[in-house]
mmCIF file of C-alpha atoms and ligand atoms in Angstrom:
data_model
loop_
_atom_site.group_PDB
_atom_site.id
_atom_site.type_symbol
_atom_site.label_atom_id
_atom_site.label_comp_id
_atom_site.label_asym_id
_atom_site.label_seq_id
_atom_site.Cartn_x
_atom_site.Cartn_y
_atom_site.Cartn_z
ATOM 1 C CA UNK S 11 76.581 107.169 72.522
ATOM 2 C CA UNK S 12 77.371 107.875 76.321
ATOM 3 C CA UNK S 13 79.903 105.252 76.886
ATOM 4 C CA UNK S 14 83.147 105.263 76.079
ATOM 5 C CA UNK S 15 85.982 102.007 76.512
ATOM 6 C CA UNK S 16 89.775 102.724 77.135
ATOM 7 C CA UNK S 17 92.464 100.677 76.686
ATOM 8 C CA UNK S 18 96.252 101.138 78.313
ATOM 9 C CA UNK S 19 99.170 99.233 78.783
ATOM 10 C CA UNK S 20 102.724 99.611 80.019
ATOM 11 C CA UNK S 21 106.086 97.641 80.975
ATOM 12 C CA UNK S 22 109.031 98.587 83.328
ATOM 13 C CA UNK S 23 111.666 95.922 83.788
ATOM 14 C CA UNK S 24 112.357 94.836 87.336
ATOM 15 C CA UNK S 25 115.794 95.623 89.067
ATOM 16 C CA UNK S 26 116.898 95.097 92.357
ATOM 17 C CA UNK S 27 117.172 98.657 94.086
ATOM 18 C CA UNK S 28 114.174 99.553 93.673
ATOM 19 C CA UNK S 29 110.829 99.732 95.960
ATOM 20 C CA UNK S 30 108.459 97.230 94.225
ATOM 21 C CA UNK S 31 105.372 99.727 94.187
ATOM 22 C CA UNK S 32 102.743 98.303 91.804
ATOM 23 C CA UNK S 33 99.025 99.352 91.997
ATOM 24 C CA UNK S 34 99.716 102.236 94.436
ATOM 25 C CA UNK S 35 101.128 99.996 96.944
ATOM 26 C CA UNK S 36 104.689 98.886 98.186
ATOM 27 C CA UNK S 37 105.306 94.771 97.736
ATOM 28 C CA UNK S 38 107.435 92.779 99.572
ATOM 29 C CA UNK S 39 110.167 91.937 96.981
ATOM 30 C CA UNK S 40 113.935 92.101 95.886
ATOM 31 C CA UNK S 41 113.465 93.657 92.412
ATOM 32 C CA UNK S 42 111.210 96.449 91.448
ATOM 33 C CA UNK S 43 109.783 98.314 88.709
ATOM 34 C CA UNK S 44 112.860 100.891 86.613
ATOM 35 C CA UNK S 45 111.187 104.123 85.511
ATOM 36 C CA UNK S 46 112.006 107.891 85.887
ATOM 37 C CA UNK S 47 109.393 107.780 87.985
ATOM 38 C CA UNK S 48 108.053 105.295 90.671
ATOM 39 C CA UNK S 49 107.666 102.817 87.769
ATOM 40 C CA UNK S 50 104.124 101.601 88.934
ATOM 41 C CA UNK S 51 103.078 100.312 85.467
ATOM 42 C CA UNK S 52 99.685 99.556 87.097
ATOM 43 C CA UNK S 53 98.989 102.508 87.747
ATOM 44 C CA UNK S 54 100.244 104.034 84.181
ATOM 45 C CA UNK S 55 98.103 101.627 82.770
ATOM 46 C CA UNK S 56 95.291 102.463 84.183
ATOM 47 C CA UNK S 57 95.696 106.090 83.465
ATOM 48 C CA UNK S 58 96.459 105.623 79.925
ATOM 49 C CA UNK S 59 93.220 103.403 80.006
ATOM 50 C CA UNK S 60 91.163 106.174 80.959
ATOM 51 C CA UNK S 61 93.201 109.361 79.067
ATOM 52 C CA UNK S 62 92.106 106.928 76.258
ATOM 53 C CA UNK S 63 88.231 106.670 76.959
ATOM 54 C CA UNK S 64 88.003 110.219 77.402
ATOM 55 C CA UNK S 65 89.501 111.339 73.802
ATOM 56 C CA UNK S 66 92.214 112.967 76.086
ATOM 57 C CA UNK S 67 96.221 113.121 75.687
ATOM 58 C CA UNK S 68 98.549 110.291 76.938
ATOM 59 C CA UNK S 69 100.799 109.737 79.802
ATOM 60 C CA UNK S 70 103.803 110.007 78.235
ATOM 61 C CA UNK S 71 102.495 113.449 76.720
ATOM 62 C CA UNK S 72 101.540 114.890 79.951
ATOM 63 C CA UNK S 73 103.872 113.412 81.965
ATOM 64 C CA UNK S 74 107.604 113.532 79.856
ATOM 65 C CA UNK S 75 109.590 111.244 81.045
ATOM 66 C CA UNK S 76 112.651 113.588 80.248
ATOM 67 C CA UNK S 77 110.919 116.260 82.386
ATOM 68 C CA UNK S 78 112.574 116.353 85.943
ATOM 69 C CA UNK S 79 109.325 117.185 87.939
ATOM 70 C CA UNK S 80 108.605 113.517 87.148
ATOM 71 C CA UNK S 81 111.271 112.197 88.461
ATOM 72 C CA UNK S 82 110.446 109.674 91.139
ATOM 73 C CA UNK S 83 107.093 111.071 91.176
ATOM 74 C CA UNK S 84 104.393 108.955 92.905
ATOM 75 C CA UNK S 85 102.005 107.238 90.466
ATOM 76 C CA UNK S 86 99.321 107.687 92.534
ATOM 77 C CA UNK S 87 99.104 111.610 92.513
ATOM 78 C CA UNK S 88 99.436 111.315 88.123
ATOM 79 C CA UNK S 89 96.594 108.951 88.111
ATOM 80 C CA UNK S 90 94.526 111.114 90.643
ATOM 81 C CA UNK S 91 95.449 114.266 88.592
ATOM 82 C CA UNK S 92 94.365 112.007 85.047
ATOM 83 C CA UNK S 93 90.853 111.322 87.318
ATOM 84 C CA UNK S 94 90.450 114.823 87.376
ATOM 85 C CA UNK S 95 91.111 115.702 84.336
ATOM 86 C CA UNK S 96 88.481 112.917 82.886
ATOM 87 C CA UNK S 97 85.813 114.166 85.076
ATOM 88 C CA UNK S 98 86.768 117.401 84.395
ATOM 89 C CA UNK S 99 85.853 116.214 80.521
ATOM 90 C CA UNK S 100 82.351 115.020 82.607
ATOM 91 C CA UNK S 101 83.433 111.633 82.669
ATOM 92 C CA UNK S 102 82.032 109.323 84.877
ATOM 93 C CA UNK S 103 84.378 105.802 85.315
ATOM 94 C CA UNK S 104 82.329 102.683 85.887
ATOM 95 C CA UNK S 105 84.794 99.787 85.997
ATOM 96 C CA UNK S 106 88.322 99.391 85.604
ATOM 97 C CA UNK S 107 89.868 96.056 84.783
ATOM 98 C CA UNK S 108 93.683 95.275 85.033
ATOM 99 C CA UNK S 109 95.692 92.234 83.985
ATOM 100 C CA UNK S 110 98.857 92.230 85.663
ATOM 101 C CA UNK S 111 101.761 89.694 83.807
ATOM 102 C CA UNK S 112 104.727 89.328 85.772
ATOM 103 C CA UNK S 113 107.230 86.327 86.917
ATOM 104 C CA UNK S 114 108.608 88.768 89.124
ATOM 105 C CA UNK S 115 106.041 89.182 92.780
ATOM 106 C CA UNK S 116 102.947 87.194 93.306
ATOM 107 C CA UNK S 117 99.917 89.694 92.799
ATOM 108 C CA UNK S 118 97.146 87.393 94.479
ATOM 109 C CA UNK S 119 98.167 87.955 97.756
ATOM 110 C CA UNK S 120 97.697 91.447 97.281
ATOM 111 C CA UNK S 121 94.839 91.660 95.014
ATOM 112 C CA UNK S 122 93.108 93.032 97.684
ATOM 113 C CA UNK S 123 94.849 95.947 98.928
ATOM 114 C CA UNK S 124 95.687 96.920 95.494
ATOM 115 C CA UNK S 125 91.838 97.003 94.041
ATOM 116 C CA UNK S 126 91.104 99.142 97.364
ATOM 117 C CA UNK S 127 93.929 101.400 96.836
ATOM 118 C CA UNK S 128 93.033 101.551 93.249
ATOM 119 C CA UNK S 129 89.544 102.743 93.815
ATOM 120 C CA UNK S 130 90.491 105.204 96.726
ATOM 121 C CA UNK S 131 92.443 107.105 93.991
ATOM 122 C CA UNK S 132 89.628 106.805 91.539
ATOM 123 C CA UNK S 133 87.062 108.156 93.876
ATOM 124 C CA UNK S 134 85.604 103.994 93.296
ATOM 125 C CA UNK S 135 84.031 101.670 95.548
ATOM 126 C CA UNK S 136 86.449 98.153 95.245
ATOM 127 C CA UNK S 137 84.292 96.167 93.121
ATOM 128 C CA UNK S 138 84.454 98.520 90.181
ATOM 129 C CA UNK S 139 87.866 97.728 90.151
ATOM 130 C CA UNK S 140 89.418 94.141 89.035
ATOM 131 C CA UNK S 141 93.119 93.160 89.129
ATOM 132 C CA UNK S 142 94.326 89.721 87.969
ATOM 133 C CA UNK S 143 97.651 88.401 88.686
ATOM 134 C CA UNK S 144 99.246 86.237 85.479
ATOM 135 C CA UNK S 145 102.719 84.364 85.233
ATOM 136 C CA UNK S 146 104.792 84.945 81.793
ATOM 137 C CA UNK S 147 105.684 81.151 82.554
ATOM 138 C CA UNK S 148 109.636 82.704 81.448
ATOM 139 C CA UNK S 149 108.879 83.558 78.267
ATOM 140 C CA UNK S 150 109.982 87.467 78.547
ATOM 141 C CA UNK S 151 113.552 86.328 78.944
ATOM 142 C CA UNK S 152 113.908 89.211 81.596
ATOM 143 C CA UNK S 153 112.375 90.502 84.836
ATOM 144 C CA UNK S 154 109.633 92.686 84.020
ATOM 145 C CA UNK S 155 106.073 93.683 84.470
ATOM 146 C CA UNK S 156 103.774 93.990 81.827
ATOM 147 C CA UNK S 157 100.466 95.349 82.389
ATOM 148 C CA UNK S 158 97.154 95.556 80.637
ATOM 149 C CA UNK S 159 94.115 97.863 81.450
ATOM 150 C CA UNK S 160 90.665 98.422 80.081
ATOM 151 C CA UNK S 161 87.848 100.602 81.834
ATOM 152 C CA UNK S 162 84.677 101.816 80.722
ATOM 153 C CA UNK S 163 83.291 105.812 80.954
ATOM 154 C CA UNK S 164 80.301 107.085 80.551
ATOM 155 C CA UNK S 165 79.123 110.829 80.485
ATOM 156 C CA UNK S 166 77.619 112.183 83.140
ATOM 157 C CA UNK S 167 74.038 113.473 82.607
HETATM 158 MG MG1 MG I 219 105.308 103.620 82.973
#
């Protein structure tokens, strides 16, 4: 069997002080993501997602949260350096898909920028990336962001 599914998911709460950087990109919004580093839990997700496919480690095993190299680190150059390391393993990714609960900023407006971010990172064209924006409708009884990611590999041949 070639193919391999990967499954990630991660949750910062949402304080004011912080940028709100989510999916590689800086939102427009009061509150953003907590996190010893730039607490983009979309883009943890995602690389948990794919660490999983590939039989590899885990973020917070590579990436130590009590390790002060991490500390404010952009997201973008840990899930780049995951990307490499799962085509390293001679991974291939063909989709990623990304559900993105928050009460905290709209996503839709920026669904967008985010999916073409998100596949500049991952070396894929836009539409082999998916992000959906869903409301907690309250029910987390804090500001946070939750976020769920699946994506599919496949070995290269
Ligand atoms: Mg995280």
């Amino acid at each position: 069997m070639n193919q391999r599914v990967g499954i990630g998911f991660d949750s910062h709460p949402l304080v004011e002080g912080r940028k709100c950087i989510l999916g590689g990109i800086e939102i427009p919004h009061p509150k953003g993501p907590l996190g010893h580093s730039d607490g983009d839990a979309v883009l943890h997700a995602i690389a948990d997602a794919l660490l999983g496919a590939a039989g590899a480690e885990d973020l917070g095993t590579l990436y130590p949260d009590s390790d002060p190299r991490w500390k404010g680190a952009d997201s973008a150059r840990i899930l780049g350096e995951v990307m490499a390391r799962v085509r390293a393993a001679g991974f291939a990714v063909a989709n990623v898909d990304v559900v993105v609960a928050t009460d905290g900023p709209r996503i839709a407006p920026h669904r967008g920028a985010i999916r073409t971010r998100i596949g500049k990172i991952l070396g894929l064209d836009d539409t082999a990336v998916n992000v959906k924006g869903k409301s907690l409708e309250g029910l987390s009884g804090r500001d946070v962001v939750s976020v769920h990611a699946v994506c599919l590999i496949a070995r290269r041949t």
